[in-house]
XYZ file of C-alpha atoms in Angstrom:
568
model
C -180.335 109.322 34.703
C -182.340 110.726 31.395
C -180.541 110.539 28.043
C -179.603 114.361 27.274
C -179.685 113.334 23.399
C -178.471 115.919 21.224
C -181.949 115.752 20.029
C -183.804 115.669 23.805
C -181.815 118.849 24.463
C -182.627 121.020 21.307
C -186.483 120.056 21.889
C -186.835 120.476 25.897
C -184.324 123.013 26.354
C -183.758 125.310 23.822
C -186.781 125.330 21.643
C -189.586 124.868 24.174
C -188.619 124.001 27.471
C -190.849 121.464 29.352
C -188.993 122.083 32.591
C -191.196 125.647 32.798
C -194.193 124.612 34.762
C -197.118 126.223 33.579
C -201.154 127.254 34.735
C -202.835 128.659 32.438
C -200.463 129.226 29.473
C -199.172 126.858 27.321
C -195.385 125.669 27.533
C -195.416 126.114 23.815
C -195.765 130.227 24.723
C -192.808 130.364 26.125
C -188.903 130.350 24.096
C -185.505 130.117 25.368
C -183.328 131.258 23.032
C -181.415 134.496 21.337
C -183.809 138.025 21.449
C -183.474 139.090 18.110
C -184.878 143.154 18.353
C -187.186 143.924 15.395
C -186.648 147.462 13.604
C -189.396 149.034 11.613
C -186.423 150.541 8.993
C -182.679 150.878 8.763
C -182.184 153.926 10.035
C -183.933 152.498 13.402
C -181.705 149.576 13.618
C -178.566 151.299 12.677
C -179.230 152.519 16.187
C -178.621 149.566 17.605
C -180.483 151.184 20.463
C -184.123 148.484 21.180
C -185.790 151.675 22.677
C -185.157 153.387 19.298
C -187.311 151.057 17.644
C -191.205 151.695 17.228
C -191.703 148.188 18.127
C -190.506 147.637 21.486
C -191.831 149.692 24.818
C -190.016 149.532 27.834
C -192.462 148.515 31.174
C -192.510 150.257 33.179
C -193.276 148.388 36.951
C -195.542 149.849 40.030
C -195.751 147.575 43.340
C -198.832 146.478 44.362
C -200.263 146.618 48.075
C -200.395 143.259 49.477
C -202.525 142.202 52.409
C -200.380 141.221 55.286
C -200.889 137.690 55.076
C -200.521 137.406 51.080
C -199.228 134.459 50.046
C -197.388 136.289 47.509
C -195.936 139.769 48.877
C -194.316 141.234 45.953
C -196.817 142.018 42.713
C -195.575 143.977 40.180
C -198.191 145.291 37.695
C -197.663 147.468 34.614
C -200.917 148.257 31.668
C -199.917 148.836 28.203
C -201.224 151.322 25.870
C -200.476 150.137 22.497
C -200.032 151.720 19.334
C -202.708 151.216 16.611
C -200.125 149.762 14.437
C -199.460 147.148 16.732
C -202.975 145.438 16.417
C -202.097 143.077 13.749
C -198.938 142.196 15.228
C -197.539 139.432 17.469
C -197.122 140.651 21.059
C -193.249 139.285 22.730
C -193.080 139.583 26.143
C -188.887 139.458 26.606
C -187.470 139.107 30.054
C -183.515 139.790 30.071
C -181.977 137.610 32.669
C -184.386 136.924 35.509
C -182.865 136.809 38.823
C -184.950 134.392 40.659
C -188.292 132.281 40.136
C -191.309 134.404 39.803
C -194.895 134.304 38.284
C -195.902 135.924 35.028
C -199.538 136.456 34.800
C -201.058 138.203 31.723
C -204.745 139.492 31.889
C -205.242 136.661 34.308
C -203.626 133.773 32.697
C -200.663 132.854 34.869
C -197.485 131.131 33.864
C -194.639 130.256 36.498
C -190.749 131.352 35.365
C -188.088 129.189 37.438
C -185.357 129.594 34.969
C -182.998 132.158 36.535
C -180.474 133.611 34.292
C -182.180 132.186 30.998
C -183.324 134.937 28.977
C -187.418 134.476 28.169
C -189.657 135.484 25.332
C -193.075 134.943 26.051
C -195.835 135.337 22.976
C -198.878 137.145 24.478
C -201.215 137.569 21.567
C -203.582 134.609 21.768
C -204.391 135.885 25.832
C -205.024 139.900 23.953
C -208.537 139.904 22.630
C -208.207 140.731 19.005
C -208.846 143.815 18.843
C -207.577 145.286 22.343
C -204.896 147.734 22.712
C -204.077 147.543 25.901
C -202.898 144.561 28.230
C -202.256 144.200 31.898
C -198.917 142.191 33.184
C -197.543 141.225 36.531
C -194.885 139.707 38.063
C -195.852 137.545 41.243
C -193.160 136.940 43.871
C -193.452 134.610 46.934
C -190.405 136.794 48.553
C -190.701 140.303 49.699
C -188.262 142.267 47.221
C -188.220 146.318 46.983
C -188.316 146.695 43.228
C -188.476 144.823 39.945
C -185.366 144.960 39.708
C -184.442 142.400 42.020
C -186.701 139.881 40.240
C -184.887 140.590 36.741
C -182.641 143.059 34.752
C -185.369 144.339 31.771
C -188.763 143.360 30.264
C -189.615 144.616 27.723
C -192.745 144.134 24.904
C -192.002 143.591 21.048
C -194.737 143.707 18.290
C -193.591 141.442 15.339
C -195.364 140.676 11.932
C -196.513 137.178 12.257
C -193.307 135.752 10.405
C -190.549 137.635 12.083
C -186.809 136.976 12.432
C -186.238 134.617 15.671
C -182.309 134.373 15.424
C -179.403 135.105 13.541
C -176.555 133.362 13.314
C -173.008 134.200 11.968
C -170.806 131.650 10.180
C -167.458 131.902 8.451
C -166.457 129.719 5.704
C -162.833 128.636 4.910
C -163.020 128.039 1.049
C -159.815 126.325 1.215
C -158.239 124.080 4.635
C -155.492 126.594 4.590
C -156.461 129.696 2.708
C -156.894 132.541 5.416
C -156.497 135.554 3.471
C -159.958 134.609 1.492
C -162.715 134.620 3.915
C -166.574 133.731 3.106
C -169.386 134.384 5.774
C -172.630 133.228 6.003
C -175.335 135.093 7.761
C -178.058 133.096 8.894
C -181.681 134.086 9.691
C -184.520 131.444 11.206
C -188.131 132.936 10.248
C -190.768 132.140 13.040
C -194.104 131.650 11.666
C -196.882 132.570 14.658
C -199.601 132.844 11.624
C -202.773 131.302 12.675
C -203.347 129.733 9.723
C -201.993 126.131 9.124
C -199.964 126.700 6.671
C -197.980 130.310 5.211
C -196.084 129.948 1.979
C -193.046 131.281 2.034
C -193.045 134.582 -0.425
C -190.532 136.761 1.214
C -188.406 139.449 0.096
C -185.351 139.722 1.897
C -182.639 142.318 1.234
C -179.245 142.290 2.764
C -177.320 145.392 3.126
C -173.330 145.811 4.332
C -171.588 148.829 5.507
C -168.456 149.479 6.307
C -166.613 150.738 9.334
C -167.148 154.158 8.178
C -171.142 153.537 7.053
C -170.340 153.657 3.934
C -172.417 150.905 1.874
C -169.893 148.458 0.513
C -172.592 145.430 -0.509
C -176.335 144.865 -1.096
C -177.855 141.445 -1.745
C -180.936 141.694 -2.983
C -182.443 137.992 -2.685
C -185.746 138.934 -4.236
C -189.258 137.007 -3.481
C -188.282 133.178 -1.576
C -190.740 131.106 -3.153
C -188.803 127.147 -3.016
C -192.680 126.265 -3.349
C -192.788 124.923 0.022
C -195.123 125.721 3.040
C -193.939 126.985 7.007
C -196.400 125.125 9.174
C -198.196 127.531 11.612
C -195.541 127.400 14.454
C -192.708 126.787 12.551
C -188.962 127.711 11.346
C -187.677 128.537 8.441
C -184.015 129.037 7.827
C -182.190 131.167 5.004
C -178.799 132.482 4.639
C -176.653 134.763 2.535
C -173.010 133.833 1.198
C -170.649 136.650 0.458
C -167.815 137.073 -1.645
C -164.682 137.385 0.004
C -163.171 140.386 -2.229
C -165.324 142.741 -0.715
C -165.043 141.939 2.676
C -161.210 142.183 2.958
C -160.561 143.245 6.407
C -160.047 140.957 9.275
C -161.321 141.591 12.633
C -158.555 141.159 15.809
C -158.110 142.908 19.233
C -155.468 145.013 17.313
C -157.428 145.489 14.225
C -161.052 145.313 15.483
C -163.060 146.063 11.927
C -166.261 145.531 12.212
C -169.110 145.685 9.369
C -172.849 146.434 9.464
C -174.922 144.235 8.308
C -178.945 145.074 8.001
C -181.604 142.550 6.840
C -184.789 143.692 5.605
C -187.449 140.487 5.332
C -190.985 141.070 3.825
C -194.427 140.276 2.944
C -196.805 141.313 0.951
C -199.132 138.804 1.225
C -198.776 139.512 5.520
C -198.122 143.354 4.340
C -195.336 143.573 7.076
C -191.836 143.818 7.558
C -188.990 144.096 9.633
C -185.426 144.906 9.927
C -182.416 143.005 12.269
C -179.377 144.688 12.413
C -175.971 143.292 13.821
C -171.994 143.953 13.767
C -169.673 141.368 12.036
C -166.414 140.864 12.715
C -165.067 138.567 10.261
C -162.583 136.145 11.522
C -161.161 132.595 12.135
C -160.383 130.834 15.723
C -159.223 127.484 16.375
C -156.956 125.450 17.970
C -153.878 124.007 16.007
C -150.488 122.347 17.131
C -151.736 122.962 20.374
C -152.579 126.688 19.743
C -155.638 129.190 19.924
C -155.036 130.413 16.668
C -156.643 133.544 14.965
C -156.853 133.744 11.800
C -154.552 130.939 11.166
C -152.008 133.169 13.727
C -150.655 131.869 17.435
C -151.717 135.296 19.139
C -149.623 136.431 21.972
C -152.515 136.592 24.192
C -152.526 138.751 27.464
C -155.350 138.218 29.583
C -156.927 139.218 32.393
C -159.556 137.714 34.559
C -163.241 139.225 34.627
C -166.382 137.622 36.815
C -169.457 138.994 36.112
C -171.903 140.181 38.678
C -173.692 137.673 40.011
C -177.378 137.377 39.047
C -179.151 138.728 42.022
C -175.922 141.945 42.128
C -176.664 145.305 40.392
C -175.910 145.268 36.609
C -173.031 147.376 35.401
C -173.837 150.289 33.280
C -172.237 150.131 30.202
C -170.529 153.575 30.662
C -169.124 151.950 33.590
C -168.376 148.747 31.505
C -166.362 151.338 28.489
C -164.100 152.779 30.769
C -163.224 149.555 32.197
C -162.581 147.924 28.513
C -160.765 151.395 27.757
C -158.865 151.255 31.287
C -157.603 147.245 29.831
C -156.512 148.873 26.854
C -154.336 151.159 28.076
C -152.426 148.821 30.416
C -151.646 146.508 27.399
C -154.588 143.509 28.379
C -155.637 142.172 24.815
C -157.493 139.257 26.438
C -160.465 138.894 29.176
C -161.197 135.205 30.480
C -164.549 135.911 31.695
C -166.575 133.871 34.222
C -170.158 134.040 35.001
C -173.631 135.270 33.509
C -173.791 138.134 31.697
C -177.296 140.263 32.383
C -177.116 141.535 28.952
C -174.378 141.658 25.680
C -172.383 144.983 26.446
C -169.312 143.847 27.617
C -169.250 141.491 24.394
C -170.047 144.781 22.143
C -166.998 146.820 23.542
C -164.916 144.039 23.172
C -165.711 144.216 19.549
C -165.836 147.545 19.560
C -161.970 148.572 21.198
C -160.629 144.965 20.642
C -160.464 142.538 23.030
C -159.969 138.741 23.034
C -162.806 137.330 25.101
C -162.731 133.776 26.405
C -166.002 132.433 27.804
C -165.333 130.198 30.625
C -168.559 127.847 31.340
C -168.604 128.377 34.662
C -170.387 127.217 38.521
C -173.532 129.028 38.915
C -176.022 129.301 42.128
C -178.323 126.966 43.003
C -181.807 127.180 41.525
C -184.362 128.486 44.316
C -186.582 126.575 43.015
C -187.210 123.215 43.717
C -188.696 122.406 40.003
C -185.351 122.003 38.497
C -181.860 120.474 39.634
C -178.579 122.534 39.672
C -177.345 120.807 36.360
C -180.553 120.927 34.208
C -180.912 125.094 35.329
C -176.679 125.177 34.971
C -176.864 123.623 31.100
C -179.925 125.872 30.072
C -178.217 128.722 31.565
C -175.440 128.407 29.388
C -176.986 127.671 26.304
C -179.101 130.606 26.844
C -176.055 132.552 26.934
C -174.238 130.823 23.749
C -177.498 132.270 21.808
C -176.820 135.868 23.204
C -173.189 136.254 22.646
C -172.052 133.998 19.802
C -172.365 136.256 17.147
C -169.822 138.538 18.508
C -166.235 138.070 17.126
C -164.382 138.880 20.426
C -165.612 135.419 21.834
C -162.630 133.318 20.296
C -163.354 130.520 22.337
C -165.844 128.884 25.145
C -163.809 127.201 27.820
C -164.279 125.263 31.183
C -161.279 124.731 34.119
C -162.547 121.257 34.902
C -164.662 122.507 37.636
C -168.357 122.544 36.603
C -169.588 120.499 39.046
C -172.579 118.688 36.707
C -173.322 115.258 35.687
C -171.274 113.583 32.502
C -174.177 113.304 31.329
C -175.029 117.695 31.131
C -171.634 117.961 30.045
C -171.726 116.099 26.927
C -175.151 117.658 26.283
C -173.088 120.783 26.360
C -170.390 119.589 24.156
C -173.490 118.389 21.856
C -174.918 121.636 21.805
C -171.941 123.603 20.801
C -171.418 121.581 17.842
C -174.758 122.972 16.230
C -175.171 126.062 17.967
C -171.749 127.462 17.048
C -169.130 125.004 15.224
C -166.499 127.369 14.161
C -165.496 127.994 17.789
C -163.292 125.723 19.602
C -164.185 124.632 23.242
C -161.393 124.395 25.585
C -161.195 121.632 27.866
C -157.536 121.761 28.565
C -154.220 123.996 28.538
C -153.297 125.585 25.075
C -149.482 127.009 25.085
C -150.275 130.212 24.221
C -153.129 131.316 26.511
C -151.612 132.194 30.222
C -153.604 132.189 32.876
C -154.931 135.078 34.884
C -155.091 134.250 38.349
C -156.426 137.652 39.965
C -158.932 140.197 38.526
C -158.026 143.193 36.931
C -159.834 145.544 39.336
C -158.260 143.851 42.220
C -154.826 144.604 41.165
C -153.244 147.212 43.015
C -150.817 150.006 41.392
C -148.222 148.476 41.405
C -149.036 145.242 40.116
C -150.597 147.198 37.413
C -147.535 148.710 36.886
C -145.807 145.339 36.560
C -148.571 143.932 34.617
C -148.163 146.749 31.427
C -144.475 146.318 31.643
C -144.706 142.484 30.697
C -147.486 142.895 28.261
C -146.083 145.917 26.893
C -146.281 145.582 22.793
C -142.739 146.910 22.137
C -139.612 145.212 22.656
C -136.952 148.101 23.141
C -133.207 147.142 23.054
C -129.446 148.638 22.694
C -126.269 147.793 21.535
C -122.646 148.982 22.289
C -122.339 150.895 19.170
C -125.357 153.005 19.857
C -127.740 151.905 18.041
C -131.731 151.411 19.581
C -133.013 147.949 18.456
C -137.422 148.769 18.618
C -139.285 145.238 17.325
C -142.993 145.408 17.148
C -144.555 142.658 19.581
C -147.979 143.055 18.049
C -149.555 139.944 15.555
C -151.531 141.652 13.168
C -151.187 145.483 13.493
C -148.918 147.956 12.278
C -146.557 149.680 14.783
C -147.130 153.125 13.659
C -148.935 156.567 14.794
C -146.498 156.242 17.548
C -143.398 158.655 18.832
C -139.901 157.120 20.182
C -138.853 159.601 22.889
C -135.341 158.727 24.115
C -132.803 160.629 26.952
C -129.814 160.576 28.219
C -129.669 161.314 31.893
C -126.945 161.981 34.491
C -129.593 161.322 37.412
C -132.311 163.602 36.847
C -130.467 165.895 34.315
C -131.183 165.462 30.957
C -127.876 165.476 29.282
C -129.201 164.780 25.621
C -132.699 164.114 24.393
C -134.697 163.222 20.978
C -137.288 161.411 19.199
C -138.379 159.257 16.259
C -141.450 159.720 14.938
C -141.647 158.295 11.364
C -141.728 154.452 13.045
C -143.268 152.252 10.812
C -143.045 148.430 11.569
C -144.410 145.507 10.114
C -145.695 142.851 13.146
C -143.188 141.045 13.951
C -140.493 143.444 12.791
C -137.988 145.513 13.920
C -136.023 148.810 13.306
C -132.449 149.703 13.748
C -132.173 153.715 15.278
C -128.546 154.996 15.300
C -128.118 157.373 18.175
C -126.481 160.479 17.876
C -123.546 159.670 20.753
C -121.357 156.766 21.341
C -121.389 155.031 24.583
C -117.389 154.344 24.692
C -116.797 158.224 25.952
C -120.015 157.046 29.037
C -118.465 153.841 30.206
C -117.338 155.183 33.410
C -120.036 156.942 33.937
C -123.176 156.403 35.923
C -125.172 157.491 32.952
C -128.981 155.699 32.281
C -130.374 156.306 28.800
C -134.319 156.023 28.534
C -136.857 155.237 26.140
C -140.650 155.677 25.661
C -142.702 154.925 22.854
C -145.971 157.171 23.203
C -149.583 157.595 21.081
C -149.251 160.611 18.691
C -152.664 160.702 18.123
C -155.772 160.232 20.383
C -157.481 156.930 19.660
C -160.972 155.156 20.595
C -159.303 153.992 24.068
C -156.112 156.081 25.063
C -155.493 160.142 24.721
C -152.651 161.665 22.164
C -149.058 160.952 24.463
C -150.479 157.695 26.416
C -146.792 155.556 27.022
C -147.463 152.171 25.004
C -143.612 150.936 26.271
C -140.836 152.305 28.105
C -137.290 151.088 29.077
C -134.275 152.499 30.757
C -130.628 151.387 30.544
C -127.365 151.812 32.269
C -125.431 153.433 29.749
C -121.939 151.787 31.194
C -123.360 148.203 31.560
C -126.065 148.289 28.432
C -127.961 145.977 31.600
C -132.177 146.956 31.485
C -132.726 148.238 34.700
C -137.270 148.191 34.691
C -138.006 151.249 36.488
């Protein structure tokens, strides 16, 4: 068995595979590791849209006719026109989870993929003569397939300036073991130097710019020229990072409270006369696991999940429409929490999570066979999986990566994995057992019928709604971090389906973890005999970003002689 050193692993897997077997093109061509879109100005990558940005193009596929007796039936071709402003650029080839082996071959020079579900970027410029704006790309299949599509999700083509961003990575800081309130985060950014020369000193500008949840600007770091008088080597990395100051970032993100800032990095040259801009959403936060908890923000959450699998590779990709109602459908039936198995295709899910607030645990999880001899289940299964720790970890509603026990790999792949984690993202814990305060979810939530849904809100509801015998309505907010407010208590007192008496409440304001007393305007004594019910609903005043004005957040219903909860 091979030593999967920390060291073996960050070298053949992540930076530069040398499981990829090649033809023409050099291994060295070829990355596995986070996309990081380039923007040509803020107001591009504020979009957050990578067709928005003058430097990618979408490809756009037509088949090819084979001969009957091809050895490869399925060719894919595409010729791209590029801009003049691309010339001087580095040409990216990205290819969002593949779905199968295939064959990349770039005006003639052919390189074979066999790494399904490991996003690709592919540097094209040294097989574009120099001055050429066009290029011609195929993808070669030894299967008969109808479209593209079933051969991966996207390609698309970037055009960087020859030191570009290559990944970012977010990282908060606890000043103090026990200080939560105070957060510092660190925003990392590794530079990529494809200059041809041997060495490029490193005179960059960078500026760092943070809005708020309203776009408001609330910081700018302006870093001025980097000159540490050192050299990148042709090839190389180079890593910088800005530290903020916790006073201006003052709101946490949770699934109740799901803040989330803006930050956009502008790095430049003047010596390569080039820039670029990278643009991402922060959620600042803590996670770990303490006293046997998954804490947030130094807080045992009262987690709710439910189970999600994604689609498996070779399955039609959700559309992220498709994906919003679902995370807004969770929302409304109380679900702060998704254990997610599988792949993800691309990062949506993740960026509604953040977006509505949602708890996401990533379980590492058995994948398909490779159908490609090249490469064994567990080195394809650990490359998978680190290619999808690069996509997703900057997102704060990943609290934590986790496995069931179940992976099915070599001790060996697992401790690589373990390895890994511990440089690719250290401030998140990695489950490999039970915590008390994270239930299971044994079914899916789109295979739950009515009913169970039904059932399911009513336990995760996040009020508590009780009464006493002298009338009084007992309404405790359930929540960890939020406010129980915006909200209207509707309550009624019924003789069957008669409404006897009815009101509301609607200045409730409640601390988490609080409670109000509501005196009710009768007293039970004269409804002891009687088979009275009294019944209570607490529902959204307002619309909000997942539920419409009146959506019921809790509800209860009580026999007035007994004071028992009868759960309708």
């Amino acid at each position: 068995m091979k030593n999967y050193s920390l060291l073996w692993l960050l070298f053949q897997i992540i930076a530069a595979s040398s499981l990829a077997q090649t033809k023409d093109i050099k291994a060295s061509l070829m990355e596995h590791g986070q996309i990081v879109v380039p923007f040509n100005n803020e107001e591009e990558a504020l979009t957050f849209n990578p067709l928005a940005s003058k430097l990618v193009q979408e490809l756009v596929w037509s088949k090819e006719v084979q001969q009957v007796r091809s050895k490869y039936p399925s060719v894919f071709s595409t010729t791209v026109e590029m801009p003049p402003q691309w010339l001087q650029k580095e040409k990216l080839l990205v290819l969002y989870a593949p779905k199968a082996a295939f064959t990349v071959e770039v005006n003639g020079h052919k390189l074979e993929l066999a790494a399904p579900g490991v996003n690709t970027k592919i540097n094209l410029t040294s097989l574009i003569p120099a001055k050429s704006d066009s290029v011609t790309i195929k993808v070669i299949s030894d299967r008969e397939v109808k479209s593209i599509d079933n051969l991966v999700y996207k390609a698309l083509l970037f055009a960087v300036p020859n030191v570009h961003a290559a990944s970012t990575h977010l990282r908060i800081d606890k000043k103090y073991p026990n200080l939560y309130r105070s957060l510092n985060w660190m925003y990392f950014i590794d530079l990529k130097n494809h200059s041809p020369s041997s060495t490029y000193k490193s005179y960059f500008h960078t500026e760092e710019k943070v809005r708020d949840d309203k776009g408001e600007v609330v910081y700018i770091f302006d870093k001025g020229y980097i000159n540490n008088n050192n050299e990148i080597p042709a090839e190389g990395h180079w890593r910088f990072y800005f530290f903020n100051h916790p006073d201006v970032y003052s709101n946490k993100w949770t699934a109740e409270t799901p803040y989330l800032y803006t930050v956009n990095v502008l790095v430049s040259s003047t010596r390569d006369n080039a820039s670029v801009v990278v643009s991402d959403r922060v959620g600042v936060r803590t996670t770990e696991v303490k006293e046997g908890q998954l804490r947030i923000n130094n807080v045992g959450v009262h987690f709710k999940p439910a189970a999600y699998i994604h689609p498996p590779l070779n399955a039609p990709v959700p559309t992220k429409d498709s994906l919003r109602e679902f995370v807004r459908n969770v929302k409304q039936y109380s679900v702060n929490t998704l254990l997610v198995y599988g792949l993800p295709a691309n990062n949506d899910l993740y960026s509604l999570a953040d977006e509505y607030g949602l708890y996401i645990v990533q379980y590492m999880y058995p994948m398909q066979p490779p159908d490609s001899k090249k490469e064994s289940y567990d080195d394809l299964w650990l490359r998978q999986h680190l290619s999808m720790i690069y996509q997703i970890r900057n997102h704060p509603s990943v609290v934590a990566w986790a496995t069931d026990g179940n992976l099915s790999i070599s001790k060996e792949h697992a401790s690589a994995l373990k390895d890994s984690l511990l440089v690719l993202d250290p401030d998140r814990p990695f489950l490999e057992s039970a915590v008390v305060n994270l239930p299971t979810a044994a079914q899916g939530f789109e295979q739950l019928t009515g009913e169970n849904l039904l059932k399911l809100k009513k336990a995760y509801q996040p009020v508590k709604i009780q009464v006493s015998k002298d009338s009084k309505a007992s309404i405790s907010n359930l929540l960890d971090f939020a406010v129980l407010d915006n909200v209207l208590l509707k309550w009624k007192l019924l003789d069957g389906d008669k409404v006897l008496r009815e009101g509301e409440v609607n200045d409730l304001s409640i601390e988490p973890g609080g409670f109000r007393l509501i005196k009710l305007p009768f007293s039970f004594d004269s409804l002891k005999n009687k088979a009275y019910t009294i019944s209570f609903e607490i529902v959204s005043k307002e619309d909000n970003s997942w539920a419409d004005k009146g959506h019921v957040l809790a509800w209860e219903c009580f026999d007035a002689s007994t004071l028992k909860a009868s759960h309708r």
